[in-house]
CSV table of C-alpha atoms in Angstrom, one decimal:
chain,number,residue,atom,x,y,z
A,1,GLU,CA,86.0,100.1,-89.6
A,2,VAL,CA,85.7,103.3,-87.8
A,3,GLN,CA,82.7,103.1,-85.4
A,4,LEU,CA,81.2,104.9,-82.3
A,5,VAL,CA,78.8,103.3,-79.9
A,6,GLU,CA,77.1,105.4,-77.3
A,7,SER,CA,75.5,104.3,-73.9
A,8,GLY,CA,74.3,105.5,-70.6
A,9,GLY,CA,71.2,107.3,-71.7
A,10,GLY,CA,67.8,106.8,-69.8
A,11,LEU,CA,65.3,108.3,-67.7
A,12,ILE,CA,66.5,110.8,-64.9
A,13,GLN,CA,64.7,113.2,-62.6
A,14,PRO,CA,65.3,117.1,-63.0
A,15,GLY,CA,68.4,118.0,-61.0
A,16,GLY,CA,69.9,114.7,-61.4
A,17,SER,CA,73.1,113.6,-63.1
A,18,LEU,CA,74.0,111.0,-65.8
A,19,ARG,CA,77.2,110.0,-67.4
A,20,LEU,CA,77.2,109.1,-71.3
A,21,SER,CA,79.9,107.0,-72.9
A,22,CYS,CA,80.9,106.7,-76.4
A,23,ALA,CA,83.1,104.0,-77.2
A,24,ALA,CA,85.3,104.2,-80.5
A,25,SER,CA,86.7,101.6,-82.6
A,26,GLY,CA,89.0,101.9,-85.8
A,27,PHE,CA,90.6,105.0,-84.5
A,28,THR,CA,92.1,106.5,-81.3
A,29,VAL,CA,89.7,108.8,-79.4
A,30,SER,CA,92.7,110.6,-77.5
A,31,SER,CA,94.3,111.8,-80.8
A,32,ASN,CA,91.0,113.0,-82.4
A,33,TYR,CA,89.0,116.0,-81.8
A,34,MET,CA,85.6,114.6,-80.4
A,35,THR,CA,82.2,116.3,-79.9
A,36,TRP,CA,78.7,115.8,-78.4
A,37,VAL,CA,75.6,116.8,-80.6
A,38,ARG,CA,72.1,116.5,-79.2
A,39,GLN,CA,68.7,116.5,-80.8
A,40,ALA,CA,65.4,117.4,-78.7
A,41,PRO,CA,62.4,115.1,-79.9
A,42,GLY,CA,61.2,116.6,-83.2
A,43,LYS,CA,63.7,119.2,-83.3
A,44,GLY,CA,66.9,120.1,-85.1
A,45,LEU,CA,70.6,119.4,-84.3
A,46,GLU,CA,72.3,121.2,-81.2
A,47,TRP,CA,75.9,121.3,-80.7
A,48,VAL,CA,76.8,120.4,-77.1
A,49,SER,CA,80.7,120.3,-76.6
A,50,ILE,CA,84.0,119.6,-78.1
A,51,ILE,CA,87.3,118.3,-76.8
A,52,TYR,CA,90.3,119.1,-78.8
A,53,SER,CA,94.1,118.1,-78.7
A,54,GLY,CA,95.5,118.9,-75.3
A,55,ASP,CA,92.2,118.2,-73.9
A,56,THR,CA,91.0,121.8,-74.6
A,57,THR,CA,87.4,121.9,-74.2
A,58,TYR,CA,84.5,124.1,-75.1
A,59,TYR,CA,80.6,124.1,-74.4
A,60,GLY,CA,77.6,125.3,-75.8
A,61,ASP,CA,75.9,128.2,-73.6
A,62,SER,CA,72.9,126.0,-72.7
A,63,VAL,CA,75.0,123.4,-71.0
A,64,LYS,CA,78.2,125.3,-69.8
A,65,GLY,CA,78.9,125.0,-66.1
A,66,ARG,CA,76.6,121.6,-66.0
A,67,PHE,CA,78.0,119.4,-68.6
A,68,THR,CA,81.8,118.2,-68.7
A,69,ILE,CA,83.4,116.6,-71.6
A,70,SER,CA,86.3,114.1,-71.2
A,71,ARG,CA,87.9,110.9,-72.5
A,72,ASP,CA,89.8,107.9,-71.1
A,73,LYS,CA,92.8,106.9,-73.5
A,74,SER,CA,92.9,103.4,-71.8
A,75,LYS,CA,89.3,102.6,-72.8
A,76,ASN,CA,89.2,104.6,-75.9
A,77,THR,CA,86.0,106.1,-75.0
A,78,LEU,CA,84.6,109.6,-74.9
A,79,TYR,CA,82.2,110.8,-72.0
A,80,LEU,CA,79.7,113.5,-71.3
A,81,GLN,CA,79.1,114.1,-67.4
A,82,MET,CA,75.8,115.7,-67.2
A,83,ASN,CA,74.8,117.4,-64.0
A,84,SER,CA,71.8,119.5,-62.8
A,85,LEU,CA,69.8,118.2,-65.5
A,86,ARG,CA,66.5,120.1,-66.8
A,87,ALA,CA,63.7,118.9,-68.8
A,88,GLU,CA,65.0,121.0,-71.7
A,89,ASP,CA,68.1,118.7,-71.8
A,90,THR,CA,65.8,115.9,-72.9
A,91,ALA,CA,67.2,114.7,-76.1
A,92,VAL,CA,69.0,112.1,-78.2
A,93,TYR,CA,72.8,112.4,-77.6
A,94,TYR,CA,75.3,111.7,-80.2
A,95,CYS,CA,78.9,111.7,-80.1
A,96,ALA,CA,81.1,112.4,-83.3
A,97,ARG,CA,84.6,112.7,-84.5
A,98,ASP,CA,85.5,116.1,-85.6
A,99,GLN,CA,87.7,115.5,-88.9
A,100,SER,CA,89.2,118.8,-88.5
A,101,GLY,CA,91.7,117.1,-86.3
A,102,LEU,CA,92.8,115.0,-89.0
A,103,GLY,CA,94.4,118.2,-90.8
A,104,TRP,CA,93.3,117.4,-94.4
A,105,LYS,CA,89.3,117.2,-94.2
A,106,ARG,CA,86.5,118.3,-92.0
A,107,GLY,CA,83.2,117.8,-90.7
A,108,PHE,CA,81.6,115.5,-88.2
A,109,ASP,CA,82.2,111.8,-89.1
A,110,PRO,CA,81.6,109.2,-88.0
A,111,TRP,CA,78.8,109.5,-85.7
A,112,GLY,CA,77.4,107.4,-82.9
A,113,GLN,CA,73.9,105.8,-83.0
A,114,GLY,CA,72.7,108.1,-80.4
A,115,THR,CA,71.4,107.5,-77.0
A,116,LEU,CA,68.1,109.0,-75.6
A,117,VAL,CA,68.1,111.0,-72.3
A,118,THR,CA,64.8,111.8,-70.6
A,119,VAL,CA,64.7,114.2,-67.8
A,120,SER,CA,61.3,114.0,-66.3
A,121,SER,CA,59.8,113.7,-62.8
B,1,ASP,CA,76.9,133.4,-82.2
B,2,ILE,CA,76.8,132.7,-85.7
B,3,GLN,CA,73.2,132.1,-86.9
B,4,MET,CA,72.5,129.7,-89.9
B,5,THR,CA,69.2,130.2,-91.7
B,6,GLN,CA,68.3,127.5,-94.0
B,7,SER,CA,65.5,127.6,-96.6
B,8,PRO,CA,62.9,126.1,-97.5
B,9,SER,CA,62.0,124.3,-94.0
B,10,SER,CA,60.5,121.5,-96.3
B,11,LEU,CA,59.9,120.7,-99.9
B,12,SER,CA,58.3,118.1,-102.0
B,13,ALA,CA,59.7,116.9,-105.3
B,14,SER,CA,59.5,114.2,-107.9
B,15,VAL,CA,62.0,111.4,-108.4
B,16,GLY,CA,64.5,112.7,-111.0
B,17,ASP,CA,64.1,116.5,-110.0
B,18,ARG,CA,66.8,118.8,-109.3
B,19,VAL,CA,66.5,119.9,-105.6
B,20,THR,CA,68.2,122.8,-104.1
B,21,ILE,CA,68.6,124.1,-100.5
B,22,THR,CA,70.1,127.4,-99.3
B,23,CYS,CA,72.1,128.0,-96.1
B,24,GLN,CA,72.9,131.7,-95.0
B,25,ALA,CA,75.2,132.5,-92.3
B,26,SER,CA,74.9,135.8,-90.3
B,27,GLN,CA,78.5,136.7,-90.8
B,28,ASP,CA,81.2,135.7,-93.2
B,29,ILE,CA,82.2,131.9,-92.5
B,30,TYR,CA,84.5,131.8,-95.6
B,31,ASN,CA,83.8,128.0,-96.7
B,32,TYR,CA,83.7,126.4,-93.2
B,33,LEU,CA,80.4,124.8,-93.7
B,34,SER,CA,79.2,121.2,-93.9
B,35,TRP,CA,76.1,119.5,-95.1
B,36,TYR,CA,74.4,116.6,-93.4
B,37,GLN,CA,71.9,114.1,-94.2
B,38,GLN,CA,69.6,112.6,-91.6
B,39,LYS,CA,67.0,109.7,-91.9
B,40,PRO,CA,64.4,109.3,-89.4
B,41,GLY,CA,65.6,107.6,-86.4
B,42,LYS,CA,69.1,107.7,-87.7
B,43,ALA,CA,72.2,109.4,-86.9
B,44,PRO,CA,73.2,112.5,-89.3
B,45,LYS,CA,75.5,111.5,-92.0
B,46,LEU,CA,78.2,113.8,-93.5
B,47,LEU,CA,77.9,114.3,-97.2
B,48,ILE,CA,79.7,117.6,-97.8
B,49,TYR,CA,82.5,119.5,-96.0
B,50,ASP,CA,84.5,122.8,-96.8
B,51,ALA,CA,81.2,123.9,-98.7
B,52,SER,CA,81.8,121.9,-101.8
B,53,ASN,CA,83.9,118.7,-101.0
B,54,LEU,CA,82.2,115.4,-101.4
B,55,GLU,CA,82.8,113.2,-98.5
B,56,THR,CA,84.3,109.8,-99.6
B,57,GLY,CA,81.5,107.3,-100.6
B,58,VAL,CA,78.7,110.0,-101.1
B,59,PRO,CA,76.8,109.8,-104.6
B,60,SER,CA,78.0,112.4,-107.0
B,61,ARG,CA,74.4,113.5,-107.3
B,62,PHE,CA,74.9,115.6,-104.4
B,63,SER,CA,77.0,118.9,-104.4
B,64,GLY,CA,77.6,122.0,-102.5
B,65,SER,CA,78.6,125.6,-103.4
B,66,GLY,CA,79.1,129.0,-102.1
B,67,SER,CA,81.5,131.0,-99.7
B,68,GLY,CA,81.2,133.7,-97.3
B,69,THR,CA,77.6,134.0,-96.1
B,70,ASP,CA,75.5,132.2,-98.9
B,71,PHE,CA,75.7,128.6,-99.7
B,72,THR,CA,73.7,126.2,-101.7
B,73,PHE,CA,73.1,122.2,-101.4
B,74,THR,CA,72.0,120.5,-104.5
B,75,ILE,CA,70.7,117.0,-105.3
B,76,ASN,CA,70.7,116.3,-109.0
B,77,SER,CA,68.1,113.9,-110.0
B,78,LEU,CA,66.3,113.1,-106.7
B,79,GLN,CA,66.0,109.5,-105.6
B,80,PRO,CA,63.6,107.7,-103.2
B,81,GLU,CA,66.6,107.0,-100.9
B,82,ASP,CA,67.3,110.8,-100.5
B,83,ILE,CA,64.2,111.2,-98.5
B,84,ALA,CA,65.6,112.8,-95.4
B,85,THR,CA,66.2,116.1,-93.5
B,86,TYR,CA,69.1,118.0,-94.5
B,87,TYR,CA,71.4,120.4,-92.1
B,88,CYS,CA,74.0,122.8,-92.9
B,89,GLN,CA,76.7,123.5,-90.1
B,90,GLN,CA,79.2,126.2,-89.7
B,91,TYR,CA,82.5,125.3,-88.2
B,92,ASP,CA,84.3,128.8,-88.4
B,93,ASN,CA,83.5,129.9,-84.8
B,94,LEU,CA,82.4,128.5,-81.6
B,95,PRO,CA,79.7,127.7,-80.7
B,96,LEU,CA,79.4,125.4,-83.6
B,97,THR,CA,75.8,126.0,-85.2
B,98,PHE,CA,73.5,124.2,-87.4
B,99,GLY,CA,70.7,125.4,-89.6
B,100,GLY,CA,67.2,124.5,-88.8
B,101,GLY,CA,67.0,121.8,-91.2
B,102,THR,CA,65.1,121.1,-94.6
B,103,LYS,CA,62.9,118.0,-94.9
B,104,VAL,CA,62.9,116.6,-98.3
B,105,GLU,CA,59.7,114.4,-99.4
B,106,ILE,CA,58.7,112.7,-102.6
B,107,GLU,CA,55.6,114.0,-104.4
């Protein structure tokens, strides 16, 4: 069964840093396109970042220069390093596989259960 | 950035009704569109990709259509377990963008 499990969320002060982890089972993170999506409390979905084959990465404008997506092949885990955090970064963060990398279907599946990041003093 | 305009933002329907949600892209996205279902406190679930392809295991009462800038998502015969918020998403261009969501409730 393909599955993603996030961890690393919590309460952090403005300006602080946090690293989210997303552990995969049932498939290999390093050979798939992987993405982060966030959802502020009571709001809609916002795409954050994606990592493609060859480790090419892209970011949404709201996090560019502050967040870094990466992955560890040996741990089969995706990461999101978040620096210079702001109150508006408060959200549930989801990791997901972008099926475009499979070559024969598209869309984000599976998704992790989400991890809450709260930025507040 | 491609803007995705979803409507309505909410709707109420009876069990067994046909429900339709529309999504309009600010520019041509061909058929590079997905639909997701999100239940309260849960992660989104992929229902449809490439505008009309049903994801494996998704009930056939869900369907999607459209291309270019105008897309439609339909639930034929609404069921109580379909209560959720539905989102469209384009993947023609970065940044990937979602519609604002449609909350579906039972009358």
